[in-house]
CSV table of C-alpha atoms in Angstrom, one decimal:
chain,number,residue,atom,x,y,z
A,1,MET,CA,-2.6,208.1,74.2
A,2,SER,CA,-1.4,205.6,76.9
A,3,MET,CA,-5.0,204.8,78.0
A,4,LYS,CA,-6.7,202.5,75.4
A,5,GLU,CA,-9.3,199.9,75.9
A,6,ALA,CA,-7.7,196.5,75.8
A,7,MET,CA,-8.3,193.7,73.4
A,8,VAL,CA,-9.1,190.0,74.1
A,9,TYR,CA,-11.0,190.2,77.4
A,10,GLU,CA,-14.3,189.0,78.8
A,11,LYS,CA,-16.8,190.9,81.0
A,12,LEU,CA,-18.0,188.9,83.9
A,13,GLU,CA,-20.6,189.6,86.7
A,14,GLY,CA,-20.6,193.1,88.1
A,15,THR,CA,-17.4,194.9,87.2
A,16,ASP,CA,-15.2,191.8,87.2
A,17,ILE,CA,-13.3,191.0,84.0
A,18,ARG,CA,-11.2,188.0,82.7
A,19,CYS,CA,-8.2,188.9,80.5
A,20,HIS,CA,-7.5,186.3,77.8
A,21,LEU,CA,-4.6,188.1,76.2
A,22,CYS,CA,-2.1,185.7,77.7
A,23,ASN,CA,-2.3,182.3,79.2
A,24,HIS,CA,-2.5,183.6,82.8
A,25,ASN,CA,-6.1,184.4,82.0
A,26,CYS,CA,-6.2,186.9,84.9
A,27,LEU,CA,-9.4,187.5,86.9
A,28,ILE,CA,-9.2,191.3,87.4
A,29,LYS,CA,-11.5,193.2,89.8
A,30,ASP,CA,-12.3,196.9,89.6
A,31,ARG,CA,-9.3,199.1,90.0
A,32,GLN,CA,-6.9,196.1,90.0
A,33,LYS,CA,-4.3,195.1,87.4
A,34,GLY,CA,-3.3,191.8,85.9
A,35,ILE,CA,-0.1,189.9,86.5
A,36,CYS,CA,1.6,192.1,83.9
A,37,ALA,CA,0.8,195.2,85.9
A,38,VAL,CA,0.0,197.2,82.8
A,39,ARG,CA,-3.6,196.3,82.2
A,40,GLU,CA,-6.2,197.7,84.6
A,41,ASN,CA,-9.9,197.2,85.2
A,42,ARG,CA,-11.7,200.5,85.5
A,43,ASN,CA,-15.4,200.0,86.2
A,44,GLY,CA,-15.6,196.8,84.2
A,45,VAL,CA,-13.6,198.0,81.2
A,46,LEU,CA,-10.0,196.7,80.8
A,47,TYR,CA,-7.5,199.3,79.7
A,48,SER,CA,-3.9,199.0,78.4
A,49,LEU,CA,-1.8,201.5,80.4
A,50,VAL,CA,1.2,201.3,78.0
A,51,TYR,CA,-0.3,202.0,74.6
A,52,GLY,CA,2.2,204.1,72.7
A,53,LYS,CA,4.5,204.5,75.8
A,54,LEU,CA,7.8,203.4,74.3
A,55,ILE,CA,10.5,202.9,76.9
A,56,SER,CA,13.1,201.7,74.4
A,57,THR,CA,13.6,202.3,70.6
A,58,ASN,CA,16.7,201.0,68.8
A,59,ILE,CA,17.8,199.8,65.4
A,60,ASP,CA,19.2,196.3,65.8
A,61,PRO,CA,20.7,193.7,63.4
A,62,ILE,CA,18.0,191.0,63.0
A,63,GLU,CA,20.6,188.5,64.2
A,64,LYS,CA,20.3,190.0,67.7
A,65,LYS,CA,16.7,188.8,68.2
A,66,PRO,CA,18.1,186.1,67.5
A,67,LEU,CA,16.7,185.3,64.0
A,68,PHE,CA,19.2,183.5,61.7
A,69,HIS,CA,16.9,182.3,59.0
A,70,PHE,CA,14.9,185.6,58.6
A,71,LEU,CA,16.3,188.3,56.3
A,72,PRO,CA,19.9,187.8,57.4
A,73,GLY,CA,22.0,190.9,57.4
A,74,SER,CA,19.0,193.3,57.7
A,75,VAL,CA,18.2,195.7,60.4
A,76,SER,CA,15.1,195.9,62.5
A,77,LEU,CA,13.4,198.8,64.3
A,78,SER,CA,13.1,197.4,67.9
A,79,ILE,CA,10.5,198.8,70.3
A,80,ALA,CA,9.3,198.1,73.8
A,81,THR,CA,7.1,199.4,76.7
A,82,VAL,CA,7.6,198.6,80.3
A,83,GLY,CA,6.0,195.5,81.8
A,84,CYS,CA,6.0,191.7,81.5
A,85,ASN,CA,3.7,188.7,82.3
A,86,PHE,CA,6.7,186.7,83.6
A,87,ARG,CA,8.9,187.2,86.6
A,88,CYS,CA,12.1,185.5,85.4
A,89,LYS,CA,14.8,185.6,88.0
A,90,HIS,CA,17.4,185.9,85.3
A,91,CYS,CA,15.8,188.7,83.2
A,92,GLN,CA,18.5,190.8,81.5
A,93,ASN,CA,16.0,193.7,81.0
A,94,TYR,CA,14.5,193.6,84.5
A,95,GLU,CA,14.8,197.4,84.9
A,96,ILE,CA,12.0,197.8,82.3
A,97,SER,CA,10.2,194.4,82.4
A,98,GLN,CA,9.6,194.6,86.2
A,99,TYR,CA,9.2,198.3,86.4
A,100,PRO,CA,5.4,198.5,87.0
A,101,ARG,CA,5.5,195.9,89.7
A,102,GLU,CA,8.3,197.6,91.7
A,103,ARG,CA,7.0,201.2,91.5
A,104,GLU,CA,3.7,202.8,92.2
A,105,ILE,CA,4.2,205.8,89.9
A,106,SER,CA,3.0,206.7,86.4
A,107,ILE,CA,4.1,204.5,83.5
A,108,PRO,CA,7.2,206.0,81.8
A,109,GLY,CA,7.9,206.1,78.1
A,110,LYS,CA,7.8,208.4,75.1
A,111,ASP,CA,4.4,208.9,73.6
A,112,SER,CA,4.4,207.5,70.0
A,113,THR,CA,1.8,206.6,67.4
A,114,PRO,CA,1.9,203.6,65.1
A,115,GLU,CA,2.3,206.0,62.2
A,116,GLU,CA,5.5,207.4,63.8
A,117,VAL,CA,6.9,203.9,64.4
A,118,VAL,CA,6.4,202.8,60.9
A,119,HIS,CA,7.7,206.1,59.5
A,120,ALA,CA,10.9,205.6,61.6
A,121,ALA,CA,11.3,202.1,60.2
A,122,VAL,CA,10.9,203.4,56.6
A,123,GLN,CA,13.3,206.3,57.2
A,124,ASN,CA,16.0,204.0,58.6
A,125,ARG,CA,15.6,201.4,55.9
A,126,CYS,CA,14.5,198.7,58.4
A,127,LYS,CA,13.0,195.7,56.7
A,128,SER,CA,11.2,194.8,59.9
A,129,ILE,CA,9.8,196.0,63.2
A,130,SER,CA,10.7,193.9,66.2
A,131,TYR,CA,8.5,194.0,69.3
A,132,THR,CA,11.1,193.0,71.9
A,133,TYR,CA,13.1,193.7,75.1
A,134,THR,CA,10.0,193.1,77.2
A,135,GLU,CA,7.2,190.7,76.4
A,136,PRO,CA,5.3,192.1,73.3
A,137,THR,CA,2.1,190.4,74.4
A,138,ILE,CA,1.6,192.9,77.2
A,139,PHE,CA,1.6,195.8,74.7
A,140,PHE,CA,-0.4,193.8,72.2
A,141,GLU,CA,-2.8,196.6,71.2
A,142,PHE,CA,0.1,198.9,70.1
A,143,ALA,CA,2.0,196.1,68.5
A,144,TYR,CA,-1.1,195.0,66.6
A,145,ASP,CA,-1.8,198.5,65.3
A,146,CYS,CA,1.8,199.0,64.3
A,147,ALA,CA,2.0,195.6,62.6
A,148,LYS,CA,-1.1,196.2,60.5
A,149,LEU,CA,0.2,199.5,59.3
A,150,ALA,CA,3.7,198.1,58.7
A,151,HIS,CA,2.4,195.4,56.4
A,152,GLU,CA,0.6,198.0,54.3
A,153,GLN,CA,4.1,199.7,53.9
A,154,GLY,CA,5.8,196.4,53.0
A,155,ILE,CA,7.6,196.1,56.3
A,156,LYS,CA,7.7,192.8,58.2
A,157,ASN,CA,6.9,192.2,61.9
A,158,VAL,CA,8.8,190.2,64.5
A,159,PHE,CA,7.9,189.2,68.0
A,160,VAL,CA,10.6,188.2,70.5
A,161,SER,CA,8.4,186.4,73.0
A,162,ASN,CA,8.1,184.2,76.0
A,163,GLY,CA,5.4,182.3,74.2
A,164,TYR,CA,2.6,182.9,76.7
A,165,THR,CA,0.4,184.7,74.2
A,166,GLY,CA,-3.2,183.4,74.4
A,167,ARG,CA,-4.8,181.5,71.5
A,168,ASP,CA,-7.2,184.3,70.6
A,169,ALA,CA,-4.4,186.9,70.5
A,170,VAL,CA,-2.1,184.6,68.4
A,171,THR,CA,-4.9,184.2,65.9
A,172,LEU,CA,-5.4,188.0,65.7
A,173,ILE,CA,-1.7,188.9,65.2
A,174,ALA,CA,-0.6,185.9,63.0
A,175,PRO,CA,-1.8,187.5,59.7
A,176,PHE,CA,0.5,190.4,60.3
A,177,LEU,CA,3.4,188.6,62.1
A,178,ASP,CA,6.2,187.3,59.9
A,179,ALA,CA,8.5,185.8,62.5
A,180,ASN,CA,8.7,185.0,66.2
A,181,ASN,CA,11.7,184.0,68.3
A,182,ILE,CA,10.1,182.2,71.3
A,183,ASP,CA,11.9,181.2,74.4
A,184,LEU,CA,11.6,177.6,75.4
A,185,LYS,CA,13.2,177.8,78.8
A,186,GLY,CA,13.1,174.4,80.4
A,187,SER,CA,10.9,172.0,82.3
A,188,ASP,CA,7.6,172.8,83.9
A,189,THR,CA,9.3,172.9,87.2
A,190,PHE,CA,11.7,175.5,85.8
A,191,TYR,CA,8.8,177.6,84.5
A,192,ARG,CA,7.0,177.5,87.9
A,193,GLU,CA,10.0,178.2,90.1
A,194,VAL,CA,12.0,180.6,87.9
A,195,CYS,CA,9.5,182.4,85.7
A,196,GLY,CA,6.1,182.2,87.5
A,197,ALA,CA,4.5,180.4,84.5
A,198,ARG,CA,3.9,176.9,83.1
A,199,LEU,CA,5.5,175.0,80.2
A,200,LYS,CA,2.5,173.6,78.3
A,201,PRO,CA,1.0,177.0,77.2
A,202,VAL,CA,4.4,177.9,75.6
A,203,GLN,CA,4.5,174.6,73.7
A,204,GLU,CA,0.9,175.2,72.5
A,205,THR,CA,1.8,178.7,71.3
A,206,ILE,CA,4.8,177.4,69.4
A,207,ARG,CA,2.7,174.8,67.6
A,208,LEU,CA,-0.1,177.3,66.8
A,209,MET,CA,2.3,179.9,65.5
A,210,LYS,CA,3.8,177.3,63.1
A,211,GLU,CA,0.3,176.2,62.0
A,212,LEU,CA,-0.7,179.8,61.2
A,213,GLY,CA,2.4,180.3,59.0
A,214,VAL,CA,4.6,182.4,61.2
A,215,TRP,CA,8.4,181.7,60.9
A,216,VAL,CA,9.5,180.5,64.4
A,217,GLU,CA,12.9,180.1,65.9
A,218,ILE,CA,13.5,178.9,69.5
A,219,THR,CA,15.9,180.2,72.1
A,220,THR,CA,17.0,178.4,75.3
A,221,LEU,CA,19.2,180.3,77.7
A,222,VAL,CA,21.1,177.4,79.3
A,223,ILE,CA,21.6,178.1,83.0
A,224,PRO,CA,23.9,175.8,85.1
A,225,ASP,CA,22.1,173.5,87.5
A,226,LEU,CA,18.6,174.8,86.4
A,227,ASN,CA,18.0,173.6,82.9
A,228,ASP,CA,21.3,172.2,81.6
A,229,SER,CA,20.8,168.5,82.3
A,230,ASP,CA,20.8,166.0,79.4
A,231,LYS,CA,17.1,165.3,80.1
A,232,ASP,CA,16.2,169.0,80.1
A,233,LEU,CA,18.0,169.6,76.8
A,234,THR,CA,16.8,166.4,75.2
A,235,ASP,CA,13.1,167.2,76.1
A,236,ILE,CA,13.4,170.6,74.6
A,237,ALA,CA,15.1,169.4,71.4
A,238,GLU,CA,12.7,166.5,70.9
A,239,PHE,CA,9.7,168.8,71.3
A,240,ILE,CA,11.1,171.2,68.7
A,241,SER,CA,11.7,168.3,66.4
A,242,SER,CA,8.2,167.1,66.8
A,243,VAL,CA,6.8,170.4,65.7
A,244,ASP,CA,9.3,171.0,62.8
A,245,PRO,CA,12.8,169.7,62.6
A,246,ALA,CA,13.7,172.7,60.5
A,247,MET,CA,12.9,175.1,63.3
A,248,PRO,CA,16.2,176.7,64.3
A,249,TRP,CA,17.2,176.2,68.0
A,250,HIS,CA,19.5,178.8,69.7
A,251,VAL,CA,21.2,177.4,72.8
A,252,THR,CA,22.6,180.5,74.5
A,253,GLN,CA,25.2,181.2,77.2
A,254,PHE,CA,23.8,182.6,80.5
A,255,TYR,CA,25.7,185.2,82.4
A,256,PRO,CA,24.8,186.2,86.0
A,257,THR,CA,22.2,188.9,86.3
A,258,TYR,CA,19.2,190.1,88.4
A,259,LYS,CA,18.3,187.5,91.0
A,260,LEU,CA,20.6,184.7,89.7
A,261,LEU,CA,23.9,186.3,90.5
A,262,ASP,CA,25.0,183.1,92.2
A,263,LYS,CA,25.0,181.1,89.0
A,264,PRO,CA,28.2,181.0,86.8
A,265,ARG,CA,28.4,181.6,83.1
A,266,THR,CA,27.4,178.6,81.0
A,267,PRO,CA,30.5,176.6,80.0
A,268,ILE,CA,31.0,176.4,76.2
A,269,SER,CA,31.2,172.7,76.6
A,270,THR,CA,27.6,172.7,77.8
A,271,LEU,CA,26.5,174.6,74.7
A,272,ARG,CA,28.4,172.1,72.5
A,273,LYS,CA,26.6,169.2,74.3
A,274,ALA,CA,23.2,170.9,73.8
A,275,ARG,CA,24.0,171.3,70.1
A,276,GLU,CA,24.9,167.7,69.8
A,277,ILE,CA,21.6,166.7,71.5
A,278,GLY,CA,19.7,168.9,69.1
A,279,TYR,CA,21.2,167.2,66.1
A,280,LYS,CA,20.6,163.8,67.6
A,281,ALA,CA,17.0,164.7,68.0
A,282,GLY,CA,16.8,165.4,64.3
A,283,LEU,CA,17.0,169.2,64.2
A,284,ARG,CA,18.5,170.6,61.1
A,285,TYR,CA,19.9,173.9,62.5
A,286,VAL,CA,21.3,174.4,66.0
A,287,TYR,CA,23.2,177.5,67.0
A,288,GLU,CA,25.3,178.6,70.0
A,289,GLY,CA,24.6,182.1,71.2
A,290,ASN,CA,26.5,184.7,73.3
A,291,VAL,CA,29.8,183.1,72.4
A,292,PRO,CA,31.0,184.9,69.3
A,293,GLY,CA,33.9,183.3,67.5
A,294,GLU,CA,33.5,179.9,69.0
A,295,GLY,CA,32.2,178.4,65.8
A,296,GLY,CA,28.5,177.7,66.6
A,297,GLU,CA,27.0,180.7,65.0
A,298,SER,CA,27.3,179.9,61.3
A,299,THR,CA,24.7,178.2,59.1
A,300,TYR,CA,25.7,174.9,57.5
A,301,CYS,CA,23.8,172.8,54.9
A,302,PRO,CA,22.1,169.9,56.7
A,303,ALA,CA,22.9,167.6,53.7
A,304,CYS,CA,26.4,168.3,52.5
A,305,LYS,CA,27.7,170.4,55.6
A,306,GLU,CA,28.8,173.3,53.4
A,307,MET,CA,29.1,176.6,55.3
A,308,LEU,CA,26.4,178.8,53.9
A,309,ILE,CA,26.3,181.8,56.2
A,310,GLU,CA,29.4,182.7,58.2
A,311,ARG,CA,28.7,184.8,61.3
A,312,PHE,CA,30.8,186.4,64.0
A,313,GLY,CA,28.4,187.7,66.7
A,314,TYR,CA,25.8,189.8,64.9
A,315,ASN,CA,27.9,190.3,61.8
A,316,ILE,CA,27.7,188.3,58.6
A,317,SER,CA,30.9,187.9,56.5
A,318,ALA,CA,29.4,185.6,53.9
A,319,ASN,CA,26.0,184.4,52.7
A,320,LEU,CA,26.1,181.8,50.0
A,321,ILE,CA,22.4,180.8,50.0
A,322,LYS,CA,20.9,181.1,46.6
A,323,GLU,CA,17.1,181.2,46.2
A,324,GLY,CA,16.7,179.4,49.5
A,325,ARG,CA,19.0,176.5,48.5
A,326,CYS,CA,22.6,175.3,49.1
A,327,PRO,CA,24.6,176.2,46.0
A,328,LYS,CA,26.7,173.1,46.3
A,329,CYS,CA,24.1,170.3,46.6
A,330,ASN,CA,20.8,172.2,46.0
A,331,GLU,CA,19.3,171.2,49.4
A,332,MET,CA,16.5,173.5,50.5
A,333,ILE,CA,17.5,175.7,53.4
A,334,GLU,CA,14.3,176.7,55.3
A,335,GLY,CA,13.7,180.3,56.2
A,336,ILE,CA,12.6,183.7,54.9
A,337,TRP,CA,15.5,184.9,52.8
A,338,THR,CA,14.0,187.9,50.8
A,339,ALA,CA,11.8,190.8,51.9
């Protein structure tokens, strides 16, 4: 099951191929793999090595993605395979995201079919399936098959993504993708030095997802000395506002992990600064993440400032939104509130 011909690639001269699944657009020669290390050229045919090889399956609150304006209070079946097309020095799931690069052994994971995944979502009363933990683009074929089947069963689909999905792949998945939390990590320098990628393709993916009708929320993990300057945060906030001021922005506390053990936790004061910058840029909804109980997790009406959804961590203690509007002033609160 784990060997399946890949989607979104181009055959070149001889046995060379060009993968267009993500914006690395890897040139892959025979018996070689792409940057993600889970797509291999075998005699001029590109194969996914992770189709149905689930390394992680959990039931999560949708707020963990984080998605705050998408079916709040619901649970989502979350799945992942090993592999990633980024090399982030601060990856919290590096044991599985970087697994294929660091080991020359067979791909691990439990063999699963799309039918089994969707059945598990139905059995556990999950309103959505989230393709998460690692980058869902690298197990695109399996995610695509699951997403199509899920929609037939009335279950929504969520990507938690680095935003490096290629344009053709975005166009293919968008009809079956209901929401996408996309990381917008920092400047182009940050992307090149910390992640092994570039900024512009991420921005293009965010715009395209919105154009194609996918609900998008943005997360920025704020790392001291790397992307926490006023300019870094202002550039991110102004870009989001230029796409859609109603797109929620999650500014999240970093904690030392993987190759960035020398960096401290993000001060709460920095998250507060980021939130203020977001509002100044015209954003309607800005949230502080990884700091439960500090007051930046709840949803407020942009017009009258009434608290509409009260949160503590991933838990909701009150949700006053009625038919997508503030009950006090009738302001529209953008999001997907019903399944």
